[in-house]
PDB file of C-alpha atoms and ligand atoms in Angstrom:
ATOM      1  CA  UNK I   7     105.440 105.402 184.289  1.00 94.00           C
ATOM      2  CA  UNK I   8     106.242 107.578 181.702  1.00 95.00           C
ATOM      3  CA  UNK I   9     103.891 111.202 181.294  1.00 96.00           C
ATOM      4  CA  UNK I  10     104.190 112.361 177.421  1.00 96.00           C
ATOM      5  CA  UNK I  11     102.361 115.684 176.890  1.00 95.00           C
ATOM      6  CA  UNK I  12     101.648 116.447 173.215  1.00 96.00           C
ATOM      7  CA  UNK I  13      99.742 119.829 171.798  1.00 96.00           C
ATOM      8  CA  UNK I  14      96.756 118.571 170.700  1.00 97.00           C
ATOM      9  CA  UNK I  15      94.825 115.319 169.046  1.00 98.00           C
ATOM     10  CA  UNK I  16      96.645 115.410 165.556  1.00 98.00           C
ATOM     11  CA  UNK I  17     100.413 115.115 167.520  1.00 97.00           C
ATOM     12  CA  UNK I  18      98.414 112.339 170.082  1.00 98.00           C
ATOM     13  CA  UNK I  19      97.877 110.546 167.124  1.00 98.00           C
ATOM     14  CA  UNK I  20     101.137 110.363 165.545  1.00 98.00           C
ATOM     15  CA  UNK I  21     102.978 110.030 169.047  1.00 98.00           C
ATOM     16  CA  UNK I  22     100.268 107.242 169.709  1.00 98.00           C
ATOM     17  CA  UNK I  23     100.867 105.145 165.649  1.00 98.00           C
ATOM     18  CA  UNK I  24     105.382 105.554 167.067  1.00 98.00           C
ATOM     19  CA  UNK I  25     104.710 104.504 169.894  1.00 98.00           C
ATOM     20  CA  UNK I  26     102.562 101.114 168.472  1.00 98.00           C
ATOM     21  CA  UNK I  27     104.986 101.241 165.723  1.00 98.00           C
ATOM     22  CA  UNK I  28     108.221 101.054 168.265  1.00 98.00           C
ATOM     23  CA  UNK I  29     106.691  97.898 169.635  1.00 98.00           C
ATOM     24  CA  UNK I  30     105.896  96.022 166.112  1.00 98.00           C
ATOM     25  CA  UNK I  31     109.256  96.812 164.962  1.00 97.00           C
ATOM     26  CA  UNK I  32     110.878  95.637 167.842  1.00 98.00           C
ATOM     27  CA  UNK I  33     108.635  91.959 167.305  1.00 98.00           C
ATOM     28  CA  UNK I  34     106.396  91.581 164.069  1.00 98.00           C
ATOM     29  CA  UNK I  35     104.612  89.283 165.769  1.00 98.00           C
ATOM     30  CA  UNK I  36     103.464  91.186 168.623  1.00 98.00           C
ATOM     31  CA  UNK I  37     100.221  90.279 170.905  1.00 98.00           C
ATOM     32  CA  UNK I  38      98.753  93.767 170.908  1.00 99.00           C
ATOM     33  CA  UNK I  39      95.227  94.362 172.787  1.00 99.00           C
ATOM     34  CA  UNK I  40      93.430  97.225 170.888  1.00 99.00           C
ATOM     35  CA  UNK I  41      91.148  99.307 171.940  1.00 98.00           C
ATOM     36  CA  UNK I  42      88.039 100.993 170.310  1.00 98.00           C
ATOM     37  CA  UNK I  43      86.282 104.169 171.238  1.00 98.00           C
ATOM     38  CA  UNK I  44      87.768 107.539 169.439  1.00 98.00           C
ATOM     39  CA  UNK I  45      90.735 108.392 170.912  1.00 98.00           C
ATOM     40  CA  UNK I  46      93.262 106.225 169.313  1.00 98.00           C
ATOM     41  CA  UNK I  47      91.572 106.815 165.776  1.00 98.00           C
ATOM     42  CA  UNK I  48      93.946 109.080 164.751  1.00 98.00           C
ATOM     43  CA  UNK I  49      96.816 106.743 165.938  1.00 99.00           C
ATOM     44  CA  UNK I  50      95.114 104.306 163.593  1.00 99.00           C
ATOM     45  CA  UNK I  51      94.739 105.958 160.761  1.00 98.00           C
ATOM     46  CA  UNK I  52      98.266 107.256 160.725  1.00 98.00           C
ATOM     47  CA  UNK I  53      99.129 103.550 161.187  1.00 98.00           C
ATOM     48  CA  UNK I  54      97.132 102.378 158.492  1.00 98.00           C
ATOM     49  CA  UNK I  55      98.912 105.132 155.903  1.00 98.00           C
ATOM     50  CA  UNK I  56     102.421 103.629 157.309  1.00 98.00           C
ATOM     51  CA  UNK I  57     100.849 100.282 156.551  1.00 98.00           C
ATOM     52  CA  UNK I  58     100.461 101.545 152.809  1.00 98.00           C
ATOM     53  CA  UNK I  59     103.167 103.229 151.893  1.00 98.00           C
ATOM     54  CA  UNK I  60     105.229  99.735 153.110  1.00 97.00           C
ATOM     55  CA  UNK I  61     106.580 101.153 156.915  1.00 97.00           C
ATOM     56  CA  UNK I  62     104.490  98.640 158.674  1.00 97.00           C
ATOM     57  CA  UNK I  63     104.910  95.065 158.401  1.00 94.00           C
ATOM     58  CA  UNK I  64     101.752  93.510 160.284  1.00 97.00           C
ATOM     59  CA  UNK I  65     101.092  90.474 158.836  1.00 97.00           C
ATOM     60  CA  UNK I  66     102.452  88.627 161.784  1.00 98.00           C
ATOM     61  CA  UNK I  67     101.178  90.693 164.467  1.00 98.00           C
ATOM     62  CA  UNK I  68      98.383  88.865 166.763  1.00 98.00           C
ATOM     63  CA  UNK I  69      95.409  90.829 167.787  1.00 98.00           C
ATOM     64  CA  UNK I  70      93.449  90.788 171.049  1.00 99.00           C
ATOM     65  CA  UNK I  71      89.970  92.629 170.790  1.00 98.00           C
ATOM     66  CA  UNK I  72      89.737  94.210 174.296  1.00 98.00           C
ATOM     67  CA  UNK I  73      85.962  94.367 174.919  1.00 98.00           C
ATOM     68  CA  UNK I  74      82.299  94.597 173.858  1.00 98.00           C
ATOM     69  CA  UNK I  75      78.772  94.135 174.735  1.00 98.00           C
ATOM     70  CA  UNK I  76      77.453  91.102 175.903  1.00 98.00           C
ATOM     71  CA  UNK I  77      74.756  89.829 172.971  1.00 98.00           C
ATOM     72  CA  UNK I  78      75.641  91.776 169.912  1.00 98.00           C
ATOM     73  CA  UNK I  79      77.151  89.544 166.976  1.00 98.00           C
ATOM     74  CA  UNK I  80      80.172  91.224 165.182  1.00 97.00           C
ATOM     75  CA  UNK I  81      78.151  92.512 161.991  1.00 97.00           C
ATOM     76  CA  UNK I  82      75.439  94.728 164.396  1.00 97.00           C
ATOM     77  CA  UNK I  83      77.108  98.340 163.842  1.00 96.00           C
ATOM     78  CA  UNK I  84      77.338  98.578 167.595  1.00 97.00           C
ATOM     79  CA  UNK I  85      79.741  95.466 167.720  1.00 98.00           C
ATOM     80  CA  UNK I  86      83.138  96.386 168.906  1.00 98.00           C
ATOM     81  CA  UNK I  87      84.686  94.173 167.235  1.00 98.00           C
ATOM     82  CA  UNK I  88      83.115  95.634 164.052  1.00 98.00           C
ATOM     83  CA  UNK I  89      84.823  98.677 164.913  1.00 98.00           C
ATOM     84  CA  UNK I  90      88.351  97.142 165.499  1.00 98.00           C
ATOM     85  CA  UNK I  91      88.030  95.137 162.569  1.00 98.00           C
ATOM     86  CA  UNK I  92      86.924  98.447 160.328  1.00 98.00           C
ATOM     87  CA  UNK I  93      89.135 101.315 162.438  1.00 98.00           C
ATOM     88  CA  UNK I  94      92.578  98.698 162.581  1.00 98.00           C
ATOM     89  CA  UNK I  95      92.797  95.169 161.477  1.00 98.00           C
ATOM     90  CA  UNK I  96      91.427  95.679 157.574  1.00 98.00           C
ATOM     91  CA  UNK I  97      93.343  99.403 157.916  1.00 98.00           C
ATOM     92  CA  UNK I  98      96.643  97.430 158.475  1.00 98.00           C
ATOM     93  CA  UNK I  99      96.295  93.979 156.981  1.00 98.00           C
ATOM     94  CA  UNK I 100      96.306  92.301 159.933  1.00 98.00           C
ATOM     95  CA  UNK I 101      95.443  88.561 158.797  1.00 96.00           C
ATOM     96  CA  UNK I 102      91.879  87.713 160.085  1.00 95.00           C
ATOM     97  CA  UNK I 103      93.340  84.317 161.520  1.00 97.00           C
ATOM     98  CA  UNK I 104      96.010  86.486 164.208  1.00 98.00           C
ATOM     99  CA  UNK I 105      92.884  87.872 165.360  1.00 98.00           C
ATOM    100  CA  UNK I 106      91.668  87.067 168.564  1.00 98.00           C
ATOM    101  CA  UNK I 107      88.260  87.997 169.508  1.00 98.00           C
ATOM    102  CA  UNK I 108      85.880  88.492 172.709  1.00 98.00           C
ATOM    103  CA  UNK I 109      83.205  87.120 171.855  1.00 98.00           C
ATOM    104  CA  UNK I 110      80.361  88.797 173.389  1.00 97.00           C
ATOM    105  CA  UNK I 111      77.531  86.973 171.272  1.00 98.00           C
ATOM    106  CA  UNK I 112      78.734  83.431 172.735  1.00 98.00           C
ATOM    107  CA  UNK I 113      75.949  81.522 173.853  1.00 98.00           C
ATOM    108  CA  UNK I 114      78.611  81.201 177.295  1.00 98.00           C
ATOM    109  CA  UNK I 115      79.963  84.653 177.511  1.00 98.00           C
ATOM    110  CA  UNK I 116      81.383  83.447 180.486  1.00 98.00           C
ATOM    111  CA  UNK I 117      83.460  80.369 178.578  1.00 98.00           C
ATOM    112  CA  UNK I 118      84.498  82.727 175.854  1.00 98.00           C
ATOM    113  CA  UNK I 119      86.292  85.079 178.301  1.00 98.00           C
ATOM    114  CA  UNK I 120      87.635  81.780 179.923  1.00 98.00           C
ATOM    115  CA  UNK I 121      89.114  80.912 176.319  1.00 98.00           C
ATOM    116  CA  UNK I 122      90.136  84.409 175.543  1.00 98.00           C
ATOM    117  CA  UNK I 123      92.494  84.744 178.436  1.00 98.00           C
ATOM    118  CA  UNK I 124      93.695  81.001 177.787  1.00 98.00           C
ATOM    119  CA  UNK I 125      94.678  82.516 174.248  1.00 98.00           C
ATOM    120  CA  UNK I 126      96.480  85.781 175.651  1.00 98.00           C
ATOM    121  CA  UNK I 127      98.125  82.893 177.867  1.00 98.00           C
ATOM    122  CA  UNK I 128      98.543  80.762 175.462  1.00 98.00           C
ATOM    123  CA  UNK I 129     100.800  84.045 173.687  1.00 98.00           C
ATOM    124  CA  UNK I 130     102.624  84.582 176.226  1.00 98.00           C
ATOM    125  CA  UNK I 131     101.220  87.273 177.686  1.00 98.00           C
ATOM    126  CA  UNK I 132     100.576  90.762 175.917  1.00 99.00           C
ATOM    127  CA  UNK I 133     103.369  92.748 174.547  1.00 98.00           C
ATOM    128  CA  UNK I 134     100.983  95.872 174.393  1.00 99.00           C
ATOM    129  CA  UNK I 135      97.710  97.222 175.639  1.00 99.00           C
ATOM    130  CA  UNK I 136      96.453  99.805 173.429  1.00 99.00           C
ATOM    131  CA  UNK I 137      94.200 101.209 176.373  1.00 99.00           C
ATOM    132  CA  UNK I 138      91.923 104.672 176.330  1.00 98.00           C
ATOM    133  CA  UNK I 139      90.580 106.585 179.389  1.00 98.00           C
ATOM    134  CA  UNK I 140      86.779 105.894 180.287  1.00 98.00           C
ATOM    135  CA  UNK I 141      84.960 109.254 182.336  1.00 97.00           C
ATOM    136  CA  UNK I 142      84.422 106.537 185.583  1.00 97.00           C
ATOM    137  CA  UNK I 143      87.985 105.712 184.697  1.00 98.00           C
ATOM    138  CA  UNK I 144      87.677 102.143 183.166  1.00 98.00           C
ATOM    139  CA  UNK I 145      90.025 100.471 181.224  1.00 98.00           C
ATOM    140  CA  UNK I 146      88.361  98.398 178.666  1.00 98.00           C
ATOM    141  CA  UNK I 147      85.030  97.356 180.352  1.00 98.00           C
ATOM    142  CA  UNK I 148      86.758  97.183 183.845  1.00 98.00           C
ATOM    143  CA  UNK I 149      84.394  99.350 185.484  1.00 98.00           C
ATOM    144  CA  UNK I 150      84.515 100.640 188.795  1.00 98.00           C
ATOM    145  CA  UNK I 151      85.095  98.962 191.774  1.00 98.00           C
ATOM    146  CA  UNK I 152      87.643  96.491 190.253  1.00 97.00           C
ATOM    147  CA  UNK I 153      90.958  94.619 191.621  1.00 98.00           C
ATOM    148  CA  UNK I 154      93.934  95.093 190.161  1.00 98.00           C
ATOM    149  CA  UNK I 155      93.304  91.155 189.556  1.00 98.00           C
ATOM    150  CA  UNK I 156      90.175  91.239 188.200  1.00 98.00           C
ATOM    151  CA  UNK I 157      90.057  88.865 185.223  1.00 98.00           C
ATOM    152  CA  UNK I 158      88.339  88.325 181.694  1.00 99.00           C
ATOM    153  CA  UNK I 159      84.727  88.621 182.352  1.00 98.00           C
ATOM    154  CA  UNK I 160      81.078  89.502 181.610  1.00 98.00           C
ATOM    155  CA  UNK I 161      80.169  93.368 183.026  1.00 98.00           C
ATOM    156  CA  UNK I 162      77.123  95.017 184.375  1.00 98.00           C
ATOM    157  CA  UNK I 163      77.965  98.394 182.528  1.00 98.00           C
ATOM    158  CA  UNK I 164      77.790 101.401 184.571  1.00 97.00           C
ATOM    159  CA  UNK I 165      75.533 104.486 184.099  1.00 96.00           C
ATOM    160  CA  UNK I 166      78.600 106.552 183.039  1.00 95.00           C
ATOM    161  CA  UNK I 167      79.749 103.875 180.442  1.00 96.00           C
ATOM    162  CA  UNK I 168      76.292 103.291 179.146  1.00 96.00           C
ATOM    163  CA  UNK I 169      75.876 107.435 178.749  1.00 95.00           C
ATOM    164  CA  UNK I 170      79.142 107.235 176.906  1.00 94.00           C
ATOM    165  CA  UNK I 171      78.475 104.423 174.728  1.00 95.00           C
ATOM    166  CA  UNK I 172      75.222 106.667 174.110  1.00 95.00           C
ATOM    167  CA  UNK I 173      77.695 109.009 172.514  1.00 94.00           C
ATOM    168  CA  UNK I 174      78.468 106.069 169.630  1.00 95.00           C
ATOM    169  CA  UNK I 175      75.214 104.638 169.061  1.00 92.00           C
ATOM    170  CA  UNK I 176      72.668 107.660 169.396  1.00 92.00           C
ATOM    171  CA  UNK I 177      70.339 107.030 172.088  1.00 94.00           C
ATOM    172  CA  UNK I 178      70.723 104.958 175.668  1.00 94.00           C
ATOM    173  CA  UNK I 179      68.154 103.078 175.143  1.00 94.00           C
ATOM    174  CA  UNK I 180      70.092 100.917 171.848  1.00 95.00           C
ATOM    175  CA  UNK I 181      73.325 100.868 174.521  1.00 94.00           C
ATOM    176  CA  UNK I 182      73.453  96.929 175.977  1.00 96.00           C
ATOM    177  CA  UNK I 183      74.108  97.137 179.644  1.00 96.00           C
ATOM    178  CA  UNK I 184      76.565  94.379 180.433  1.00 98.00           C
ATOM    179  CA  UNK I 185      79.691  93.869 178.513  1.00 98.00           C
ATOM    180  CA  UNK I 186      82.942  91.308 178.408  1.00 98.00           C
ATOM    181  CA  UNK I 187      86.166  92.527 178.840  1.00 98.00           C
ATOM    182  CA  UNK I 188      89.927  91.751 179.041  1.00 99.00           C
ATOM    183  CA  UNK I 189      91.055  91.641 182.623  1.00 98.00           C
ATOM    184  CA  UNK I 190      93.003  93.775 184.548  1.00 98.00           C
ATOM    185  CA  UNK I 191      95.480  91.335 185.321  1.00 98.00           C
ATOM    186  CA  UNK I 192      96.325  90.212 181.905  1.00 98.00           C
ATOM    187  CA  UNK I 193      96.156  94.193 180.489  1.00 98.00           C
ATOM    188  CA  UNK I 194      98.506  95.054 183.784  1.00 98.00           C
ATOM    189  CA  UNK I 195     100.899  92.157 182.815  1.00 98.00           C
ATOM    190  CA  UNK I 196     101.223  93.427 179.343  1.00 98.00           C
ATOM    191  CA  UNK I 197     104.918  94.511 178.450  1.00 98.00           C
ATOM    192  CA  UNK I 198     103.880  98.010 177.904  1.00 98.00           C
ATOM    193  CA  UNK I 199     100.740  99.852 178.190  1.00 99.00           C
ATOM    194  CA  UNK I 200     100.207 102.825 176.418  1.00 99.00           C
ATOM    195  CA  UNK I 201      97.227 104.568 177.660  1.00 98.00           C
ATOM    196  CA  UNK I 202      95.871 107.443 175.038  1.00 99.00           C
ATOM    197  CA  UNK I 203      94.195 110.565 176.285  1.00 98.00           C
ATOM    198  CA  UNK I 204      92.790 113.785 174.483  1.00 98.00           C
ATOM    199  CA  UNK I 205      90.661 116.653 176.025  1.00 98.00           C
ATOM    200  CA  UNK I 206      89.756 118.419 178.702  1.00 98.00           C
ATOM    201  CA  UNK I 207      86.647 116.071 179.485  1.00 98.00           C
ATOM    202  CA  UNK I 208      88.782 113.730 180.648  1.00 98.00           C
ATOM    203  CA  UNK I 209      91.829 115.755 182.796  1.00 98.00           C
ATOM    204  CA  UNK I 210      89.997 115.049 186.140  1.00 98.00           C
ATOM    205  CA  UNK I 211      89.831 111.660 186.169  1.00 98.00           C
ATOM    206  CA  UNK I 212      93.450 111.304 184.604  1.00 98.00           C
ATOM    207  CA  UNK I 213      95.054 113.277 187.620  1.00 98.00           C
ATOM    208  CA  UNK I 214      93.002 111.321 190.042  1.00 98.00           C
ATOM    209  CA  UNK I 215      94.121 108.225 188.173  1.00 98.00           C
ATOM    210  CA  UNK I 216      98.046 108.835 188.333  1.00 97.00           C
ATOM    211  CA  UNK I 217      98.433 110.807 191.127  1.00 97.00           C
ATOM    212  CA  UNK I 218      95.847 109.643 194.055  1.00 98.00           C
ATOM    213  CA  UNK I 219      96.414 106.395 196.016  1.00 98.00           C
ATOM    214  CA  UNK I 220      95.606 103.377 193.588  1.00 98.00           C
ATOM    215  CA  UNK I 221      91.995 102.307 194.318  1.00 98.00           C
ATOM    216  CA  UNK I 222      89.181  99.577 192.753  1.00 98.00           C
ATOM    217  CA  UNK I 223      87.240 102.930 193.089  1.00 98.00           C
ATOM    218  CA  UNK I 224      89.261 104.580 189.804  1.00 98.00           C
ATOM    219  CA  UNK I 225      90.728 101.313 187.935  1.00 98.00           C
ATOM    220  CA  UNK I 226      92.940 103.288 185.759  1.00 98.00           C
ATOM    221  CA  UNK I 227      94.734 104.008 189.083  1.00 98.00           C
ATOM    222  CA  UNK I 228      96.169 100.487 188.855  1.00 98.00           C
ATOM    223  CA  UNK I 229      98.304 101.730 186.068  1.00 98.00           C
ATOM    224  CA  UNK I 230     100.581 103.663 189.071  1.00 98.00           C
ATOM    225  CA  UNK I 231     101.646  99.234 190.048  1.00 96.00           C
ATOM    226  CA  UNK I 232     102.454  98.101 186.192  1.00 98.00           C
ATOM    227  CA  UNK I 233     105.435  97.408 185.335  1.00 94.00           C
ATOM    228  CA  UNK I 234     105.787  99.779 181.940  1.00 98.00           C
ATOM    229  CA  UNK I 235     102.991 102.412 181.270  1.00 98.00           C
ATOM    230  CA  UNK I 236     103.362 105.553 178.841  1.00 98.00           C
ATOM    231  CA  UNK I 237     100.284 107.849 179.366  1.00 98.00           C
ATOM    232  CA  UNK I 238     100.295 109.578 176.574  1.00 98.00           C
ATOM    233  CA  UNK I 239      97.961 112.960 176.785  1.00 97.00           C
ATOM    234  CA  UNK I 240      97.330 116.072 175.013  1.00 97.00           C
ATOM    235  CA  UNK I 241      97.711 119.462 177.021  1.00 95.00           C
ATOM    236  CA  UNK I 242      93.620 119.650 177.315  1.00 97.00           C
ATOM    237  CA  UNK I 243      93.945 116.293 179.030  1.00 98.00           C
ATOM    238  CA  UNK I 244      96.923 117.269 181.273  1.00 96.00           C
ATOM    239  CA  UNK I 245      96.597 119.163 184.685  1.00 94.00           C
ATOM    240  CA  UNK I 246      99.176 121.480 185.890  1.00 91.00           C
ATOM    241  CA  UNK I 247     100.641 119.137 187.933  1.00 90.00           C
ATOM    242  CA  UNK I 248     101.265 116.379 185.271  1.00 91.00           C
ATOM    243  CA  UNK I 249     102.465 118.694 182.581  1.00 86.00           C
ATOM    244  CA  UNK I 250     105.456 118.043 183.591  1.00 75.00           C
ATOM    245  CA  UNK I 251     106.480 114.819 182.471  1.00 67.00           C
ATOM    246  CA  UNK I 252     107.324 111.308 184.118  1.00 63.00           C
ATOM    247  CA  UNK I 253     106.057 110.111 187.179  1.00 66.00           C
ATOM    248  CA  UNK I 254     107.744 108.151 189.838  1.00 53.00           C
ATOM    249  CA  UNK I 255     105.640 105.110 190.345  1.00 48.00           C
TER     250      UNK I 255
HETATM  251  C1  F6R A 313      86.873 100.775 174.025  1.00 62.80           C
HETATM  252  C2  F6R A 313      87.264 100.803 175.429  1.00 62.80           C
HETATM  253  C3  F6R A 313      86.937 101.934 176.326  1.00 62.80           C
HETATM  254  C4  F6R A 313      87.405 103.293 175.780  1.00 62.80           C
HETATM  255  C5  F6R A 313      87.103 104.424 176.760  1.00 62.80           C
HETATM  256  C6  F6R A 313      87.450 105.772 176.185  1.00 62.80           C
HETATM  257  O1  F6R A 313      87.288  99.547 173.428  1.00 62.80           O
HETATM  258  O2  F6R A 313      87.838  99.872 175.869  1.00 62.80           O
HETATM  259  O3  F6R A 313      87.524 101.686 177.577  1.00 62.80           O
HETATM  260  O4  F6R A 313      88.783 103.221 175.533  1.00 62.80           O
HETATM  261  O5  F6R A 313      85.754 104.401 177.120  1.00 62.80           O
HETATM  262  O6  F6R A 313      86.651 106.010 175.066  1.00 62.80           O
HETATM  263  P1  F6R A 313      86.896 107.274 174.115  1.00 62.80           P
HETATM  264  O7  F6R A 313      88.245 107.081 173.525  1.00 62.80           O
HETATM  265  O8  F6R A 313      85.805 107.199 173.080  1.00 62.80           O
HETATM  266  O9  F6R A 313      86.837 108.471 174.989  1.00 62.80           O
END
């Protein structure tokens, strides 16, 4: 595991678009789980002006929406796929077919996580998980306690991630309280992670996450057992002890 401290959010975000960039250069056609929620927006949007001035070829890149609520169609404004679809696929020109979603609105959310991981299968796995840092420490909607093998699946949302998800939508009371999201083993198998993280909100959980003993208490703390993970964190997100760079994992 790699540790990449950065000043602040405007040098997250154009750390975070290399790092995606690195990856899509290396394969155009890339399976890349992306994540909502704001911190990779920046990363986005300095991915979408590469995408302009002609520095990012994406139209062979395959996209994996990596969660949402359970019962809200893609054009409510709380869909998460809505907000990949606005914040990164139309940004880029990512060809609607090479996108993959989770469909939360199936009438079987369960069968539509069965067929989303047969289609990240089906890929070959993930080359990258675009993941951000929940307060409860989730990854995607794999709230705590979780496996390190916990797969696709509907949620019962937790307190924390409904409070957050408050944050996006106004009130608690518009929040859904189950979700579906990628597993942990497929976003674990992924080639590379690269796990985004910006301000001091979320520094606790972050240490506890990379340097206490892995635990379905903390699912980011799984990250310490994958195989290639860059955390990449502003200083507000990094405590003393992880200023310094990587990590032996
Ligand atoms: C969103 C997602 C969530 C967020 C996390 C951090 O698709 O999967 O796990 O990445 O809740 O959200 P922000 O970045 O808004 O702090």
């Amino acid at each position: 595991m790699r540790v990449v401290a950065v000043q602040d959010y405007r040098a997250l975000s154009v750390a975070g678009a290399d790092a995606i960039a690195e990856v899509i250069g290396a394969k155009p056609s890339a399976a890349v789980a992306v994540a909502t929620g704001n911190t990779p927006l920046g990363a986005y949007d300095e991915l979408a002006g590469r995408h302009r001035r002609g520095e990012l070829p994406t139209a062979r890149l395959r996209v994996f929406q990596l969660d949402d609520y359970v019962g809200v169609r893609p054009d409510d404004p709380r869909s998460l796929y809505g907000w990949m679809k606005r914040a990164f696929v139309d940004p880029l020109g990512v060809p609607p077919e090479r996108v993959v979603r989770l469909a939360g609105d199936a009438a079987d959310p369960e069968a539509a996580c069965a067929a989303y991981a047969q289609a990240v299968r089906g890929a070959g796995g993930l080359d990258l998980a675009i993941l951000g840092l929940g307060l409860n420490g989730h990854l995607g909607f794999n709230e705590p306690p979780c496996d390190a093998s916990a797969p696709t699946r509907v949620v019962t949302l937790t307190e924390e991630s409904v409070a957050s998800s408050a944050g996006y939508w106004g009130s608690r009371e518009v929040v859904p309280t189950r979700g579906v999201t990628a597993g942990m083993d497929l976003l674990l198998a992924a080639r590379r992670i690269l796990l985004l993280v910006s301000g001091a909100s979320k520094r606790e959980i972050l240490r506890r996450a990379l340097l206490e003993p892995p635990t379905g208490a903390l699912p980011a703390s799984h990250l310490q057992r994958a195989a290639d993970v860059v955390v990449l964190a502003d200083r507000a997100a990094l405590s003393e002890e992880l200023s310094g760079g990587t990590l032996e994992s």
